[in-house]
Amino acid sequence: MIPGIIHGGKTGFVYVHDRRDGRLIRVSEAMIPQEGVWTLPTPAGARMLPGANGGVEWSPMAFSPKTRMAYAANLHQPMTYQVEEVQYPGGKLWLGGAFKTIPSEQQWGRLVAVHVDTGKIAWAYKTEQPLIGGVLATAGGLVFNGEGNGMFRAFDAATGRKLWEYQCGAGVNAPAVSYTVHGKQYVAVAAGGNTQLDFKRGNSVLVFALP
C-alpha cells in the first residue's frame, strides 16, 4: 500500500500521487471530451475542450475505500479562446483576451466513478446541465450529487444506478454532508444556486433521513 493523494483537475482527469513526495502514480482515463488542449488562442477564437471551467472545477470529489473508486463531478462547456487587445484595468482581472462559450453547442455534466487502482472509468451518469458543487460517498454504498436544475440524487456507488431523487427548488451546487444524531443518520445539502453558471438562486438547507 502506498499513501496516496487523489485529486480531479480542470483537465478532466483524476490524478493519483504519492503523498510523501508528490510522485505521480497514475492518471485516469479522460472523464469528458478532450480537444485542442494545447491549442494557443487566436484572434478568431481557438476551440478547446475542456473549456475554462473544467473538467472538475472546484467541486470536491469523494472516495469510497469499499469500492476503491473516486467520484468526480465534471462539466462539459465548449469554449473558444480568443486574443483581444484589452487595456490593462489596473489591479483587476486581466486575461489579455477572452474565453467564450459556443452558443450552438450543448453544455452538460457527467458524474464519473474512477477506479483509483487502475485509472479506468467504472461508470458515468450524464446530466442535463454542467455539474458544479461536489460529491458525497457513504459507507452504506451510496453516492450523492446535486445539479443546477435543483435535482438532488442518490446512486449505487458500485454500479451508478440512480436510486432516488428530490427537487430542491434551487441549484444544488454544494457538496452534501452526512452525520448522525442519537444513532440516526442524516444527509444534508445546501440549495443556493450558482452565479458563475447562472443556476437558480435559493437559500435553503435540506436534510434527509430514512423513516
Short mmCIF file of C-alpha atoms in Angstrom, two decimals:
data_model
loop_
_atom_site.label_atom_id
_atom_site.label_comp_id
_atom_site.label_asym_id
_atom_site.label_seq_id
_atom_site.Cartn_x
_atom_site.Cartn_y
_atom_site.Cartn_z
CA MET A 1 0.00 0.00 0.00
CA ILE A 2 1.25 3.47 -0.93
CA PRO A 3 -0.04 6.50 1.00
CA GLY A 4 -1.69 8.49 -1.73
CA ILE A 5 -3.46 11.70 -2.57
CA ILE A 6 -6.18 11.84 -5.21
CA HIS A 7 -7.48 14.92 -7.00
CA GLY A 8 -9.58 15.77 -10.03
CA GLY A 9 -8.40 18.55 -12.34
CA LYS A 10 -9.95 21.05 -14.69
CA THR A 11 -8.25 18.96 -17.36
CA GLY A 12 -10.92 16.27 -16.87
CA PHE A 13 -8.66 13.58 -15.38
CA VAL A 14 -8.21 12.09 -11.90
CA TYR A 15 -4.60 12.12 -10.70
CA VAL A 16 -3.08 9.82 -8.07
CA HIS A 17 0.14 10.91 -6.33
CA ASP A 18 2.40 9.52 -3.62
CA ARG A 19 1.65 11.95 -0.81
CA ARG A 20 5.11 11.53 0.69
CA ASP A 21 6.97 13.08 -2.23
CA GLY A 22 4.34 14.13 -4.81
CA ARG A 23 5.40 11.47 -7.32
CA LEU A 24 2.73 10.89 -9.96
CA ILE A 25 1.47 7.32 -9.79
CA ARG A 26 -1.45 7.28 -12.18
CA VAL A 27 -3.64 9.40 -14.47
CA SER A 28 -7.17 8.22 -15.18
CA GLU A 29 -8.96 7.88 -18.46
CA ALA A 30 -10.46 11.15 -19.67
CA MET A 31 -13.78 11.78 -17.93
CA ILE A 32 -15.05 14.27 -20.53
CA PRO A 33 -14.19 15.04 -24.19
CA GLN A 34 -10.71 16.37 -24.94
CA GLU A 35 -9.98 18.56 -27.95
CA GLY A 36 -7.25 21.06 -28.77
CA VAL A 37 -5.97 21.04 -25.19
CA TRP A 38 -2.67 22.74 -26.05
CA THR A 39 -4.05 24.99 -28.79
CA LEU A 40 -2.97 28.62 -28.45
CA PRO A 41 -5.64 31.36 -28.54
CA THR A 42 -6.16 33.20 -31.81
CA PRO A 43 -7.91 36.45 -32.78
CA ALA A 44 -10.69 34.40 -34.43
CA GLY A 45 -11.01 32.06 -31.44
CA ALA A 46 -9.45 28.62 -30.92
CA ARG A 47 -11.82 25.83 -29.92
CA MET A 48 -10.74 23.99 -26.78
CA LEU A 49 -12.15 21.23 -24.61
CA PRO A 50 -12.39 21.21 -21.66
CA GLY A 51 -13.36 24.87 -21.50
CA ALA A 52 -12.08 27.33 -18.93
CA ASN A 53 -14.37 25.94 -16.21
CA GLY A 54 -13.16 22.32 -16.40
CA GLY A 55 -13.35 19.27 -16.11
CA VAL A 56 -13.64 19.21 -12.39
CA GLU A 57 -13.90 22.87 -11.45
CA TRP A 58 -13.71 23.46 -7.69
CA SER A 59 -16.14 20.64 -6.93
CA PRO A 60 -14.66 18.36 -4.22
CA MET A 61 -14.54 14.67 -5.09
CA ALA A 62 -15.48 11.75 -2.86
CA PHE A 63 -13.71 8.44 -2.29
CA SER A 64 -15.02 5.09 -1.08
CA PRO A 65 -12.50 2.65 0.43
CA LYS A 66 -15.08 -0.12 -0.12
CA THR A 67 -15.33 0.31 -3.89
CA ARG A 68 -11.82 1.79 -4.33
CA MET A 69 -13.42 4.45 -6.53
CA ALA A 70 -13.16 8.22 -6.66
CA TYR A 71 -16.32 10.10 -7.66
CA ALA A 72 -15.98 13.34 -9.60
CA ALA A 73 -18.50 15.94 -10.80
CA ASN A 74 -17.49 17.16 -14.26
CA LEU A 75 -18.74 19.86 -16.57
CA HIS A 76 -18.58 19.98 -20.36
CA GLN A 77 -18.73 23.56 -21.61
CA PRO A 78 -17.28 24.06 -25.13
CA MET A 79 -15.44 27.38 -25.47
CA THR A 80 -13.25 29.38 -27.79
CA TYR A 81 -10.13 31.15 -26.55
CA GLN A 82 -9.53 34.49 -28.22
CA VAL A 83 -6.73 37.04 -28.30
CA GLU A 84 -8.12 40.54 -27.77
CA GLU A 85 -6.49 43.93 -27.34
CA VAL A 86 -7.73 44.92 -23.91
CA GLN A 87 -6.19 47.74 -21.93
CA TYR A 88 -4.82 46.72 -18.55
CA PRO A 89 -7.51 47.71 -15.98
CA GLY A 90 -5.12 48.37 -13.13
CA GLY A 91 -5.27 45.74 -10.40
CA LYS A 92 -8.34 43.94 -11.75
CA LEU A 93 -8.69 40.65 -13.63
CA TRP A 94 -6.90 40.92 -16.97
CA LEU A 95 -6.55 37.97 -19.33
CA GLY A 96 -5.20 39.63 -22.45
CA GLY A 97 -8.10 38.02 -24.25
CA ALA A 98 -11.31 36.14 -23.55
CA PHE A 99 -12.84 32.68 -23.36
CA LYS A 100 -16.37 32.43 -24.69
CA THR A 101 -18.99 29.69 -24.68
CA ILE A 102 -20.21 28.40 -28.05
CA PRO A 103 -23.99 29.04 -28.13
CA SER A 104 -24.66 26.38 -30.76
CA GLU A 105 -23.13 23.57 -28.68
CA GLN A 106 -24.74 21.74 -25.78
CA GLN A 107 -23.35 22.08 -22.28
CA TRP A 108 -23.75 19.15 -19.90
CA GLY A 109 -22.37 17.43 -16.83
CA ARG A 110 -21.03 13.99 -16.02
CA LEU A 111 -20.76 12.26 -12.65
CA VAL A 112 -17.91 9.78 -13.05
CA ALA A 113 -16.60 6.91 -10.91
CA VAL A 114 -12.91 6.11 -11.42
CA HIS A 115 -11.03 3.06 -10.11
CA VAL A 116 -8.03 4.60 -8.35
CA ASP A 117 -6.01 1.37 -8.68
CA THR A 118 -6.30 1.26 -12.48
CA GLY A 119 -7.43 4.71 -13.62
CA LYS A 120 -10.30 3.10 -15.52
CA ILE A 121 -13.80 4.61 -15.54
CA ALA A 122 -16.23 2.28 -13.76
CA TRP A 123 -19.43 4.15 -14.56
CA ALA A 124 -20.70 7.58 -15.58
CA TYR A 125 -24.01 9.42 -15.33
CA LYS A 126 -24.67 12.26 -17.79
CA THR A 127 -26.69 15.26 -16.57
CA GLU A 128 -28.58 17.93 -18.47
CA GLN A 129 -26.51 20.75 -17.02
CA PRO A 130 -22.82 21.18 -16.15
CA LEU A 131 -22.05 19.83 -12.70
CA ILE A 132 -20.55 22.15 -10.14
CA GLY A 133 -20.82 21.56 -6.41
CA GLY A 134 -19.38 18.32 -5.10
CA VAL A 135 -19.95 14.66 -4.31
CA LEU A 136 -20.61 12.63 -1.14
CA ALA A 137 -19.92 8.89 -0.78
CA THR A 138 -21.24 6.99 2.25
CA ALA A 139 -20.23 3.76 3.98
CA GLY A 140 -23.67 2.41 3.08
CA GLY A 141 -22.73 2.24 -0.60
CA LEU A 142 -24.38 5.46 -1.80
CA VAL A 143 -23.14 8.45 -3.79
CA PHE A 144 -24.98 11.79 -3.58
CA ASN A 145 -24.73 14.60 -6.12
CA GLY A 146 -26.76 17.71 -6.96
CA GLU A 147 -27.46 19.66 -10.15
CA GLY A 148 -28.09 23.26 -11.11
CA ASN A 149 -31.68 22.40 -12.04
CA GLY A 150 -32.43 21.61 -8.39
CA MET A 151 -32.26 17.82 -8.56
CA PHE A 152 -30.50 16.02 -5.70
CA ARG A 153 -29.81 12.38 -6.44
CA ALA A 154 -28.53 9.18 -4.81
CA PHE A 155 -26.69 6.50 -6.81
CA ASP A 156 -25.45 2.99 -6.15
CA ALA A 157 -21.73 3.59 -5.52
CA ALA A 158 -20.69 0.34 -7.23
CA THR A 159 -22.87 0.42 -10.36
CA GLY A 160 -24.01 4.04 -10.82
CA ARG A 161 -27.67 3.06 -10.85
CA LYS A 162 -29.89 6.00 -9.89
CA LEU A 163 -31.79 5.08 -6.71
CA TRP A 164 -33.55 8.27 -5.60
CA GLU A 165 -34.00 11.94 -6.44
CA TYR A 166 -35.59 15.05 -4.96
CA GLN A 167 -36.32 18.50 -6.40
CA CYS A 168 -34.82 21.09 -4.03
CA GLY A 169 -36.22 24.20 -5.73
CA ALA A 170 -32.87 25.87 -6.45
CA GLY A 171 -29.46 24.88 -7.76
CA VAL A 172 -27.80 22.18 -5.64
CA ASN A 173 -24.29 23.49 -6.17
CA ALA A 174 -22.67 22.44 -2.90
CA PRO A 175 -21.41 19.08 -1.66
CA ALA A 176 -23.71 17.14 0.65
CA VAL A 177 -22.65 16.07 4.14
CA SER A 178 -23.65 13.13 6.31
CA TYR A 179 -23.84 12.98 10.11
CA THR A 180 -25.56 11.11 12.91
CA VAL A 181 -27.67 12.30 15.84
CA HIS A 182 -28.56 9.79 18.57
CA GLY A 183 -27.58 6.97 16.24
CA LYS A 184 -29.72 8.12 13.30
CA GLN A 185 -28.01 9.08 10.03
CA TYR A 186 -28.87 12.25 8.12
CA VAL A 187 -27.79 13.71 4.78
CA ALA A 188 -27.86 17.49 4.38
CA VAL A 189 -27.22 19.73 1.37
CA ALA A 190 -27.49 23.44 0.57
CA ALA A 191 -29.58 24.60 -2.38
CA GLY A 192 -28.30 28.09 -3.09
CA GLY A 193 -27.65 28.12 -6.82
CA ASN A 194 -24.55 29.42 -8.57
CA THR A 195 -23.69 32.77 -10.15
CA GLN A 196 -20.90 31.57 -12.44
CA LEU A 197 -23.22 29.25 -14.39
CA ASP A 198 -26.36 31.24 -13.55
CA PHE A 199 -28.24 28.43 -11.83
CA LYS A 200 -31.38 29.36 -9.89
CA ARG A 201 -30.58 31.00 -6.55
CA GLY A 202 -32.02 29.85 -3.25
CA ASN A 203 -31.37 29.97 0.50
CA SER A 204 -32.33 26.53 1.75
CA VAL A 205 -30.54 23.74 3.57
CA LEU A 206 -32.38 20.44 3.16
CA VAL A 207 -31.94 17.46 5.47
CA PHE A 208 -32.94 13.88 4.62
CA ALA A 209 -33.24 10.66 6.62
CA LEU A 210 -34.86 7.26 6.36
CA PRO A 211 -38.17 6.88 8.27
#
